[in-house]
C-alpha cells in the first residue's frame, strides 16, 4: 500500500532526510500562493497513476501565476478519471546531480538499501551499490566509492559526507520500519551545499 | 563428525560399483585410525571384514554413521542410529527434496531432531578431514586425488563443484583442513558449518560455494563476524534467472536475488570469486597468511614483456598501484646491478639474471618503505633461472615481511619449480591478471579488517 506523500515526507523528515517544500493544493489560487513567486511543480497523486510522468499528470517549472492557474485546471480535468486524487505542489529544487536512493525488503536478508547516481548510469549501466541494513558509516562511504559514477558526486569531501549521512538516515528508517517493503527517493538532487529528495514513495505491507 | 573415534558405514557393499563400497575402500585407503564398522542388511562379509545386519548389533558407541542406501530406507536406518545413540550422521544418498520427496526429507529431519543427532545432507558428498583421515566421499581415490593437510576449509553446497575443486586443490601447494559438502542442508546448513569453522583452529581460510541460503538472517549474522577472524572466499552459483531455475532442481536450493547475496558478501569483507579458478587463486594467496602494509607494488622480472604486462595488470586495478623506489634503494640497485639494468619499477633484471641478481635486487626492494608488496616474475625458460632461483625466492619470502607472489608461466620445468615454491607457502601464478587479482584481494581484505578493527566502524 502506497503511503500518503505528506506522511512519507514527514516520516523521512524525522530521520533528518530533507525533501523539497511540498503541500496539497485544492484550487488554482492556493497553488499560486504556494509558489510565493518561485518556480513550482504540480503533480497529480493517485493510486491509479503510480507512474506520474508516464500518465502525463505532471507540470514542471511553473513561475507565472497565469501558467500556474492554467496548469492546475488542466491537471484537474485530466485527473478526473483518476479519482480519488490529490494535487501536490512542490517548489522546484535548484539544479544539481541526480541520485537514486532506494530500499527493498529482500525475502532472504530483510531490508536492503540501494544507491545509484544520475538516472542514466543506473538505468543503462546498472551502476548501483546495494547493502544489507543496518549499514555503518564505513558501508555508506563504500557504497559511494563502489559506483563507477562516483566522481560525479564525490568531487568534494563535503558532498560525500552529506550523501553518506543521508544513506545512514535511510538505513535507520528502514531498520525501524519493518513494514516498509519498498522505498524510493527518486530523484534526490545533490548539490555541493545540500540536497533535496524531489520525489518519494514508500510502500508498506 | 570430523574427528570421530568410530565410524559405521550403513550400506557397505561387496559390489565395487556401489557407493557404500567406495566409501569403505576410501576409509581403508586413507588409513583411518579409528574403529570402522560395516553395516549391510545381508550381513555378508566384505573383503574379509565382518559386517553387521543393523547398527543396533554393534556393541560400541558410534561417533559417525555414514548412510549410503536408497532414500526410502534412510528414515528407518536413522531411527536405528538414534536408538543406537549414534552421535552424528552423514546421509550421502540422494532422492529427497531435490526430486520432490520433501516428505522423506522432513521425516529424516524429524528423527535427527528427536535424537539430537546432527545430520549432514542428504544428497551430499559429506566430509573429509585429512588430519583425522575421515573421508565419506563416494568417489574413488584413483579418480579424485585427495589434497594434503593444510589450512584451507572448503564448504560446498553442490557435491559436483565440491569434488571438482577438491581435485584441483590436490594439485595446488596449499593443503586442506576440512571439506564439508552439505547438499540439501536439511538439518545442518551453511550457517552451522560457518559457525563451526569460525572457531576451528585448524582452519585459516574458508572457501564457500553457495547457491542459496536457507536462513538468510542468520547468514547475515555469521557473515558479520566471520571475516573479522579469517578470510572467506565465496563463489555464488545461480546468477541469472536460468541459473536460479537450475539451482532449484539441482540441490532444491532457494537461490535468492543474486545482487542481494553479492551485497552481503561485499559488505562483510568476503572475497568474491567469479569462477572456480578464481576460488583457487584467492585461496592460495590467503593461505600464505601474508599481511600487506599498503597497495604499492614492486615488480622484478627476467623478461621485459612479462614485466610490462604485469605493470598493466596492476595499473588497471582500482586498488593497487606501482610503487616508486626510494632514492636509497635506487642507489643500492645502481651499485649492484649490471649497467644494462634500468633502475625503475618494473625492474627488468634481463634474460641472463641468475639467483644472485634476484637476491641483490629483492634484498634492496624488500627493505624499501615505499613498497608494500612484491611480484617476482621468474621465467624458468631463461639460462640463469634454475632451482637455485626457486630456493632463493622461498628464502626471501621467508625473511621478508612484505607479501610476495611469483609469476611463472611455462610447462614441465616451470611446473616442477611451481610445486617446489608453493609447497613452501610461496604463491605462484601463471598470469599477470591472476597475480594482480590475488594481491588486490589480499589488500582489500586487510583494509577491511583494519577499518573494522580500528573501531572506526563498530557494528
XYZ file of C-alpha atoms in Angstrom:
664
model
C 0.000 0.000 0.000
C 1.361 3.377 -1.038
C 1.888 5.713 1.884
C 0.424 9.217 1.546
C 3.041 11.621 0.161
C 2.955 14.084 3.021
C 3.047 11.283 5.607
C 6.021 9.754 3.794
C 7.740 13.153 3.692
C 7.179 13.641 7.410
C 8.479 10.173 8.203
C 11.670 10.913 6.228
C 11.911 14.278 7.953
C 12.006 12.578 11.345
C 15.206 10.828 10.187
C 16.751 14.092 9.060
C 16.090 13.462 5.369
C 15.095 16.666 3.622
C 12.830 16.968 0.636
C 11.594 19.894 -1.429
C 8.860 22.063 0.082
C 5.562 20.378 -0.763
C 1.862 20.706 0.028
C -1.533 19.692 -1.310
C -3.452 22.434 -3.128
C -7.203 22.469 -3.728
C -7.525 25.483 -6.006
C -5.557 27.463 -8.594
C -5.242 30.330 -6.116
C -3.812 28.075 -3.428
C -1.215 26.910 -5.946
C -0.261 30.485 -6.831
C 0.025 31.328 -3.132
C 2.234 28.265 -2.525
C 4.651 29.400 -5.209
C 5.485 32.729 -3.478
C 6.943 33.868 -6.765
C 9.287 30.891 -7.019
C 9.196 28.126 -9.661
C 6.703 25.397 -8.948
C 5.841 21.840 -9.971
C 2.314 20.443 -9.869
C 1.713 16.680 -9.727
C -1.423 14.578 -9.591
C -1.140 11.853 -6.958
C -3.413 8.870 -7.371
C -3.198 5.138 -6.694
C -4.345 4.750 -10.312
C -1.326 6.579 -11.728
C 1.777 5.294 -9.975
C 3.945 6.458 -12.860
C 3.187 10.150 -12.791
C 5.328 11.299 -15.686
C 4.096 8.444 -17.901
C 0.496 9.368 -17.163
C 1.161 12.957 -18.232
C -0.098 14.385 -14.964
C 2.992 16.401 -14.034
C 3.747 20.059 -14.843
C 7.199 21.411 -14.140
C 8.861 24.824 -13.932
C 5.722 26.947 -13.455
C 6.508 30.550 -12.461
C 3.930 32.905 -13.965
C 0.652 32.945 -11.899
C -1.447 32.514 -15.055
C 0.599 29.483 -16.075
C 0.104 28.029 -12.611
C -3.686 28.549 -12.784
C -3.862 27.043 -16.260
C -1.727 24.043 -15.256
C -3.933 23.445 -12.229
C -7.094 23.434 -14.342
C -5.564 21.168 -16.962
C -4.358 18.664 -14.352
C -7.760 18.695 -12.610
C -9.596 17.798 -15.781
C -7.042 15.136 -16.730
C -7.205 13.679 -13.224
C -10.990 13.284 -13.141
C -10.578 9.688 -14.348
C -8.036 9.032 -11.580
C -10.355 9.731 -8.628
C -9.644 9.793 -5.772
C -6.686 12.058 -6.392
C -4.814 14.968 -4.851
C -2.762 17.697 -6.461
C 0.641 18.216 -4.934
C 2.506 21.479 -5.316
C 6.294 21.405 -4.968
C 8.941 24.062 -5.153
C 11.477 23.274 -7.881
C 14.838 22.194 -6.453
C 17.902 24.154 -7.602
C 19.853 22.162 -10.201
C 22.380 19.554 -9.100
C 23.303 15.923 -9.658
C 20.530 13.330 -9.638
C 20.827 10.370 -7.317
C 18.524 7.486 -6.549
C 18.277 6.060 -3.074
C 16.055 3.076 -2.590
C 15.083 0.415 -0.124
C 13.751 -3.049 -0.737
C 12.820 -5.797 1.636
C 14.675 -8.858 0.426
C 12.844 -12.093 1.221
C 16.111 -13.634 2.484
C 18.055 -10.890 4.169
C 15.452 -8.293 5.146
C 15.830 -4.583 4.428
C 18.391 -3.616 1.794
C 19.468 -0.149 0.700
C 20.451 0.969 -2.791
C 22.358 3.943 -4.155
C 22.660 4.957 -7.791
C 23.829 8.163 -9.430
C 22.359 10.254 -12.197
C 19.439 8.397 -13.771
C 21.162 7.187 -16.920
C 24.022 5.446 -15.062
C 21.623 3.347 -13.056
C 19.329 2.571 -15.970
C 21.805 1.953 -18.767
C 24.871 0.689 -16.913
C 23.186 -0.898 -13.896
C 25.651 1.137 -11.853
C 24.320 0.884 -8.327
C 25.502 -0.301 -4.943
C 23.498 -2.351 -2.511
C 23.889 -3.220 1.173
C 22.031 -5.110 3.861
C 20.576 -2.880 6.606
C 21.606 -1.631 9.030
C 24.647 -0.047 7.392
C 27.543 1.661 9.147
C 29.333 4.855 8.137
C 32.078 2.709 6.569
C 29.429 0.906 4.493
C 27.860 4.179 3.378
C 31.207 5.553 2.151
C 31.971 2.247 0.428
C 28.568 2.404 -1.287
C 29.527 5.741 -2.836
C 33.038 4.673 -3.846
C 31.829 1.421 -5.351
C 29.920 3.325 -8.057
C 31.662 3.787 -11.371
C 29.857 7.133 -11.500
C 31.200 8.090 -8.060
C 33.170 11.067 -9.405
C 30.038 12.945 -10.416
C 29.266 13.379 -6.737
C 32.477 12.973 -4.760
C 34.264 15.986 -6.210
C 34.456 17.241 -2.681
C 34.517 15.626 0.712
C 31.595 17.697 1.898
C 29.061 16.286 -0.533
C 30.354 12.791 0.122
C 29.805 13.245 3.838
C 26.334 14.617 3.203
C 25.373 11.678 0.990
C 26.822 9.231 3.491
C 24.707 10.808 6.238
C 21.634 10.575 4.033
C 22.241 6.852 3.443
C 22.634 6.271 7.178
C 19.337 8.079 7.796
C 17.501 5.945 5.254
C 19.038 2.779 6.694
C 17.903 3.755 10.185
C 14.405 4.483 8.919
C 14.207 1.112 7.151
C 15.518 -0.659 10.233
C 12.871 0.881 12.456
C 10.058 0.321 9.959
C 9.992 -3.354 9.018
C 6.537 -2.802 7.477
C 8.148 -0.913 4.572
C 8.580 -3.195 1.571
C 9.798 -0.570 -0.887
C 11.162 2.924 -0.646
C 12.140 5.245 -3.452
C 13.792 8.633 -3.277
C 13.997 9.220 -6.988
C 15.453 11.590 -7.751
C 17.388 13.178 -4.932
C 19.029 16.378 -6.208
C 22.516 16.648 -4.721
C 24.493 19.903 -4.741
C 27.739 20.893 -3.096
C 25.919 22.592 -0.253
C 22.816 20.490 0.179
C 20.338 18.048 -1.231
C 16.597 17.519 -1.511
C 14.513 14.473 -2.290
C 12.265 15.605 -5.129
C 10.049 12.589 -5.465
C 9.475 9.948 -2.880
C 7.459 6.844 -2.485
C 7.074 4.476 0.424
C 5.183 1.225 0.049
C 4.109 -0.643 3.146
C 2.838 -4.174 3.607
C 31.665 -35.754 12.713
C 35.099 -34.577 11.631
C 37.119 -36.252 14.368
C 35.216 -39.494 15.006
C 36.761 -42.310 17.021
C 34.400 -44.782 15.396
C 32.605 -44.801 12.065
C 29.838 -47.049 10.783
C 29.093 -47.282 7.067
C 25.460 -48.184 6.548
C 25.037 -49.685 3.105
C 28.590 -51.001 2.837
C 28.639 -53.321 -0.123
C 30.677 -56.046 -1.785
C 29.812 -54.639 -5.188
C 32.662 -52.283 -6.169
C 30.234 -50.125 -8.141
C 28.119 -49.305 -5.096
C 28.658 -46.054 -3.229
C 28.832 -47.959 0.048
C 31.763 -49.975 -1.259
C 33.743 -46.943 -2.417
C 33.312 -45.188 0.927
C 34.535 -48.307 2.724
C 37.567 -48.590 0.456
C 38.373 -44.909 0.905
C 38.462 -45.306 4.674
C 40.776 -48.263 4.285
C 42.988 -46.475 1.731
C 43.184 -43.300 3.825
C 44.408 -45.359 6.763
C 41.620 -44.201 9.054
C 42.988 -44.947 12.541
C 39.657 -45.251 14.383
C 37.288 -48.199 14.536
C 35.414 -48.901 11.314
C 32.163 -50.877 11.242
C 30.270 -52.032 8.204
C 26.508 -52.404 8.183
C 24.788 -54.389 5.463
C 21.330 -55.917 5.705
C 22.520 -59.232 4.256
C 25.289 -59.498 6.824
C 27.764 -60.715 4.162
C 31.490 -60.397 4.792
C 33.208 -57.712 2.672
C 36.815 -58.326 1.719
C 37.389 -60.230 4.929
C 35.719 -57.612 7.119
C 32.776 -58.625 9.274
C 29.509 -56.748 8.688
C 26.515 -56.161 10.923
C 22.892 -56.511 9.856
C 21.917 -53.462 11.894
C 23.775 -50.663 13.621
C 21.986 -51.822 16.782
C 24.094 -55.002 16.715
C 27.316 -53.030 17.235
C 28.194 -53.047 20.893
C 30.427 -49.959 20.970
C 29.299 -46.343 20.657
C 29.443 -44.856 17.161
C 30.561 -41.254 16.608
C 29.658 -41.054 12.931
C 27.279 -43.089 10.803
C 27.559 -42.667 7.037
C 24.321 -43.668 5.322
C 24.538 -44.740 1.696
C 21.315 -46.628 0.963
C 18.278 -45.783 -1.194
C 16.307 -42.789 0.099
C 13.178 -44.732 1.070
C 15.168 -46.816 3.608
C 17.017 -43.846 5.110
C 14.428 -42.867 7.766
C 14.376 -46.436 9.163
C 18.195 -46.527 9.253
C 18.262 -43.142 11.017
C 15.749 -44.346 13.564
C 18.115 -47.236 14.335
C 21.046 -44.817 14.577
C 19.065 -42.792 17.077
C 18.278 -45.834 19.164
C 21.938 -46.919 18.986
C 22.890 -43.444 20.325
C 24.968 -42.574 17.273
C 26.437 -39.071 17.729
C 26.342 -37.719 14.154
C 25.082 -38.805 10.743
C 26.035 -38.083 7.137
C 23.393 -39.029 4.566
C 25.067 -39.202 1.174
C 22.003 -40.717 -0.527
C 20.033 -38.586 -2.953
C 16.317 -38.862 -3.721
C 14.880 -36.310 -1.285
C 13.659 -32.723 -1.697
C 15.774 -32.286 -4.834
C 13.490 -34.740 -6.654
C 10.290 -33.641 -4.925
C 10.394 -36.036 -1.954
C 10.180 -33.320 0.703
C 8.184 -35.813 2.801
C 11.147 -38.201 3.114
C 13.426 -35.288 3.947
C 11.053 -33.982 6.641
C 10.869 -37.467 8.145
C 14.674 -37.602 8.239
C 14.935 -34.209 9.941
C 12.244 -35.235 12.451
C 14.330 -38.244 13.504
C 17.547 -36.196 13.652
C 15.827 -33.709 15.967
C 14.167 -36.365 18.104
C 17.540 -37.940 18.920
C 19.557 -34.661 18.880
C 21.702 -36.184 16.180
C 23.369 -33.553 13.931
C 22.807 -34.762 10.371
C 24.574 -33.620 7.219
C 22.908 -33.940 3.814
C 21.049 -35.639 2.261
C 22.264 -35.584 -1.332
C 25.829 -34.631 -0.439
C 29.396 -35.864 -0.505
C 29.756 -35.481 3.239
C 33.004 -34.644 4.963
C 36.731 -35.039 4.580
C 39.443 -34.170 7.078
C 42.949 -35.224 6.067
C 44.145 -34.836 9.669
C 41.677 -37.322 11.154
C 41.530 -39.235 7.837
C 37.785 -39.091 7.731
C 36.532 -39.372 4.170
C 32.886 -40.018 3.377
C 33.262 -39.208 -0.306
C 31.939 -41.885 -2.601
C 34.472 -41.039 -5.295
C 37.370 -43.474 -5.716
C 40.825 -42.143 -4.845
C 42.230 -43.130 -8.246
C 39.692 -40.795 -9.876
C 39.744 -37.958 -7.396
C 43.100 -37.116 -5.833
C 42.941 -36.169 -2.161
C 44.589 -32.891 -1.075
C 47.334 -32.798 1.506
C 46.943 -31.422 5.045
C 46.670 -27.630 5.226
C 44.687 -24.657 6.459
C 42.005 -24.172 3.809
C 38.498 -25.396 4.574
C 36.049 -25.790 1.774
C 32.297 -25.655 2.204
C 30.253 -26.676 -0.824
C 26.551 -26.915 -1.283
C 26.993 -28.807 -4.531
C 28.745 -32.149 -4.454
C 29.958 -31.903 -8.039
C 31.512 -28.455 -7.580
C 32.956 -29.733 -4.324
C 34.667 -32.726 -5.825
C 35.960 -30.775 -8.838
C 37.529 -28.120 -6.636
C 38.954 -30.761 -4.284
C 40.600 -32.459 -7.226
C 42.044 -29.094 -8.297
C 43.189 -28.285 -4.731
C 45.091 -31.571 -4.600
C 47.439 -30.288 -7.300
C 47.955 -26.938 -5.535
C 50.633 -26.340 -2.969
C 48.259 -25.387 -0.159
C 46.505 -28.174 1.669
C 43.076 -28.849 3.057
C 41.764 -28.539 6.569
C 38.142 -29.645 6.164
C 35.869 -30.373 3.259
C 32.168 -30.196 4.007
C 29.558 -30.816 1.335
C 26.143 -30.216 2.867
C 23.806 -30.937 -0.060
C 20.154 -30.236 0.716
C 21.022 -28.647 4.098
C 18.025 -30.396 5.629
C 19.396 -30.316 9.180
C 22.936 -28.907 9.247
C 23.152 -25.898 6.912
C 25.778 -23.373 5.797
C 25.264 -21.222 8.893
C 26.052 -24.168 11.208
C 29.090 -25.065 9.129
C 30.426 -21.489 9.108
C 29.913 -21.197 12.866
C 31.945 -24.343 13.328
C 34.751 -23.190 11.027
C 34.886 -19.754 12.656
C 36.142 -21.384 15.856
C 38.122 -24.199 14.240
C 41.815 -23.568 14.922
C 42.974 -25.761 12.024
C 41.069 -23.588 9.552
C 42.914 -20.455 8.397
C 40.967 -19.729 5.207
C 37.411 -20.628 4.196
C 36.188 -21.246 0.654
C 32.440 -21.258 0.224
C 30.400 -22.404 -2.742
C 26.788 -21.455 -2.178
C 23.685 -21.486 -4.353
C 21.045 -20.396 -1.885
C 20.826 -19.991 1.879
C 18.045 -21.429 3.993
C 18.417 -18.931 6.840
C 19.212 -15.549 5.319
C 19.079 -13.507 8.519
C 21.334 -15.992 10.336
C 23.745 -15.929 7.420
C 23.974 -12.138 7.782
C 24.833 -12.547 11.485
C 27.627 -15.058 10.948
C 28.925 -13.134 7.901
C 29.246 -10.026 10.082
C 31.566 -11.883 12.476
C 33.470 -14.398 10.444
C 35.676 -12.307 8.149
C 36.983 -10.310 11.092
C 38.559 -13.594 12.205
C 39.550 -15.338 8.966
C 39.260 -14.662 5.241
C 36.291 -16.131 3.398
C 36.271 -16.569 -0.369
C 32.877 -17.104 -1.907
C 31.510 -18.268 -5.237
C 27.767 -17.806 -5.623
C 26.017 -20.140 -8.037
C 22.687 -19.195 -9.590
C 23.499 -15.814 -11.079
C 20.951 -15.497 -13.824
C 17.271 -16.330 -13.808
C 18.086 -19.516 -15.737
C 20.817 -20.272 -13.212
C 18.343 -19.963 -10.360
C 15.996 -22.398 -12.065
C 18.810 -24.914 -12.284
C 19.677 -24.369 -8.643
C 16.156 -25.266 -7.653
C 16.058 -28.591 -9.397
C 19.666 -29.305 -8.509
C 20.022 -29.005 -4.760
C 16.500 -27.802 -4.064
C 18.135 -24.533 -3.083
C 16.236 -21.332 -2.770
C 18.539 -19.085 -4.735
C 17.630 -15.589 -3.634
C 18.365 -12.467 -5.558
C 21.952 -12.595 -6.757
C 22.560 -8.893 -6.119
C 21.499 -9.160 -2.501
C 23.934 -12.013 -1.967
C 26.764 -10.029 -3.533
C 25.840 -7.041 -1.376
C 26.018 -9.200 1.724
C 29.395 -10.691 0.801
C 30.895 -7.362 -0.158
C 29.580 -5.593 2.921
C 31.127 -8.118 5.276
C 34.558 -8.383 3.685
C 34.220 -11.659 1.789
C 36.332 -12.064 -1.335
C 34.012 -12.733 -4.256
C 35.232 -15.181 -6.910
C 33.587 -15.349 -10.316
C 34.598 -18.875 -11.201
C 36.290 -21.974 -9.844
C 39.809 -20.979 -10.849
C 39.453 -17.623 -9.081
C 38.416 -19.504 -5.945
C 41.749 -21.294 -6.025
C 43.779 -18.182 -6.851
C 42.363 -16.392 -3.835
C 42.648 -19.445 -1.573
C 46.319 -19.661 -2.479
C 47.229 -16.102 -1.523
C 45.177 -16.107 1.679
C 46.582 -19.443 2.807
C 50.086 -17.949 2.568
C 48.988 -15.748 5.525
C 50.753 -12.593 4.352
C 49.878 -9.096 5.609
C 50.229 -6.140 3.238
C 51.084 -2.711 4.633
C 49.596 -0.914 1.614
C 48.796 -1.045 -2.113
C 52.201 -0.190 -3.650
C 53.621 -2.975 -5.799
C 57.173 -3.622 -6.985
C 57.777 -5.871 -9.976
C 61.059 -7.681 -10.555
C 61.401 -9.674 -13.749
C 63.778 -11.564 -16.012
C 61.589 -10.832 -19.044
C 60.788 -7.292 -20.189
C 57.435 -8.101 -21.792
C 56.188 -10.041 -18.796
C 57.114 -7.041 -16.630
C 55.137 -4.673 -18.856
C 52.062 -6.927 -18.893
C 52.180 -7.246 -15.129
C 52.571 -3.486 -14.706
C 49.494 -3.088 -16.937
C 47.508 -5.532 -14.837
C 48.481 -3.730 -11.626
C 47.659 -0.318 -13.112
C 44.213 -1.393 -14.240
C 43.288 -2.377 -10.685
C 41.411 0.412 -8.912
C 43.076 -0.527 -5.639
C 46.722 -1.336 -6.427
C 49.432 0.896 -7.835
C 53.048 0.618 -8.890
C 55.371 1.903 -6.189
C 58.319 4.210 -6.723
C 61.651 3.044 -5.312
C 63.221 5.239 -2.643
C 66.455 7.076 -3.522
C 68.359 4.777 -1.178
C 67.021 1.690 -2.998
C 67.858 3.247 -6.357
C 71.381 3.922 -5.177
C 71.875 0.376 -3.883
C 70.498 -1.103 -7.096
C 72.673 1.101 -9.282
C 75.700 -0.250 -7.469
C 74.720 -3.918 -7.505
C 73.023 -4.282 -10.899
C 74.826 -4.594 -14.249
C 74.763 -1.387 -16.290
C 72.233 -2.778 -18.755
C 69.600 -2.885 -15.991
C 67.367 0.189 -15.940
C 66.741 1.216 -12.349
C 62.977 1.651 -12.297
C 59.800 -0.226 -11.412
C 59.173 -2.730 -13.018
C 62.801 -3.737 -12.581
C 63.943 -5.786 -15.570
C 66.926 -7.857 -14.421
C 67.468 -9.031 -18.052
C 67.291 -12.505 -19.542
C 70.631 -13.633 -18.114
C 69.687 -12.929 -14.492
C 70.590 -15.690 -12.053
C 69.538 -16.222 -8.441
C 72.282 -13.900 -7.170
C 70.936 -10.956 -9.165
C 67.422 -11.636 -7.832
C 68.884 -11.845 -4.340
C 70.543 -8.418 -4.606
C 67.512 -6.770 -6.216
C 64.847 -8.253 -3.953
C 67.009 -7.697 -0.884
C 67.051 -3.960 -1.588
C 63.368 -3.766 -2.545
C 62.136 -5.731 0.467
C 63.801 -3.135 2.678
C 62.185 -0.201 0.840
C 59.491 1.634 2.803
C 57.879 2.851 -0.421
C 56.976 -0.684 -1.435
C 54.248 -2.801 0.164
C 54.062 -5.964 -1.948
C 56.300 -7.718 -4.470
C 55.672 -9.612 -7.691
C 58.736 -11.655 -8.640
C 58.473 -12.786 -12.232
C 60.630 -15.846 -12.813
C 60.596 -17.204 -16.337
C 62.330 -20.539 -15.996
C 62.987 -20.818 -19.746
C 65.947 -18.429 -19.411
C 69.502 -19.756 -18.882
C 70.007 -18.180 -15.441
C 66.762 -19.386 -13.881
C 67.025 -22.748 -12.175
C 66.244 -24.481 -8.892
C 68.649 -22.178 -7.060
C 66.407 -19.265 -8.047
C 63.304 -21.047 -6.744
C 65.123 -21.763 -3.473
C 66.298 -18.141 -3.238
C 62.756 -16.810 -3.755
C 61.493 -19.107 -0.997
C 64.236 -17.816 1.309
C 63.488 -14.155 0.525
C 59.781 -14.634 1.129
C 60.602 -16.265 4.462
C 62.810 -13.362 5.543
C 60.659 -10.505 4.309
C 57.569 -9.033 5.934
C 56.243 -7.879 2.562
C 53.755 -10.130 0.801
C 55.267 -11.701 -2.280
C 53.932 -13.723 -5.179
C 55.804 -15.355 -8.039
C 54.671 -15.208 -11.633
C 55.925 -18.137 -13.712
C 54.467 -19.238 -16.988
C 55.610 -22.416 -18.643
C 55.467 -26.168 -18.997
C 57.037 -29.120 -17.121
C 60.244 -27.480 -15.880
C 58.291 -24.446 -14.642
C 55.625 -26.645 -13.061
C 58.273 -28.511 -11.088
C 59.522 -25.256 -9.585
C 55.992 -24.009 -9.019
C 55.303 -27.067 -6.853
C 58.572 -26.517 -5.016
C 57.737 -22.881 -4.213
C 54.083 -23.435 -3.428
C 54.738 -26.259 -1.017
C 56.914 -23.759 0.869
C 53.998 -21.334 1.074
C 55.072 -19.019 -1.735
C 52.093 -18.452 -4.075
C 52.826 -18.896 -7.777
C 50.544 -17.619 -10.538
C 50.713 -18.185 -14.254
C 49.152 -14.949 -15.491
C 49.603 -11.258 -14.632
C 45.827 -10.893 -14.255
C 45.634 -13.710 -11.709
C 48.604 -12.376 -9.713
C 47.165 -8.863 -9.711
C 43.669 -10.037 -8.707
C 45.138 -12.080 -5.861
C 47.176 -9.164 -4.489
C 44.161 -6.883 -4.789
C 42.018 -9.327 -2.814
C 44.710 -9.602 -0.132
C 44.983 -5.817 0.119
C 41.235 -5.189 0.196
C 40.709 -7.775 2.898
C 43.448 -6.281 5.057
C 41.931 -2.797 4.590
C 38.505 -4.105 5.525
C 39.838 -5.679 8.697
C 41.815 -2.577 9.563
C 38.775 -0.301 9.168
C 36.642 -2.577 11.314
C 39.253 -3.245 13.971
C 40.279 0.347 14.489
C 36.824 0.711 15.953
C 36.019 3.466 13.490
C 33.129 1.397 12.452
C 31.581 -0.521 15.320
C 28.625 -2.680 14.431
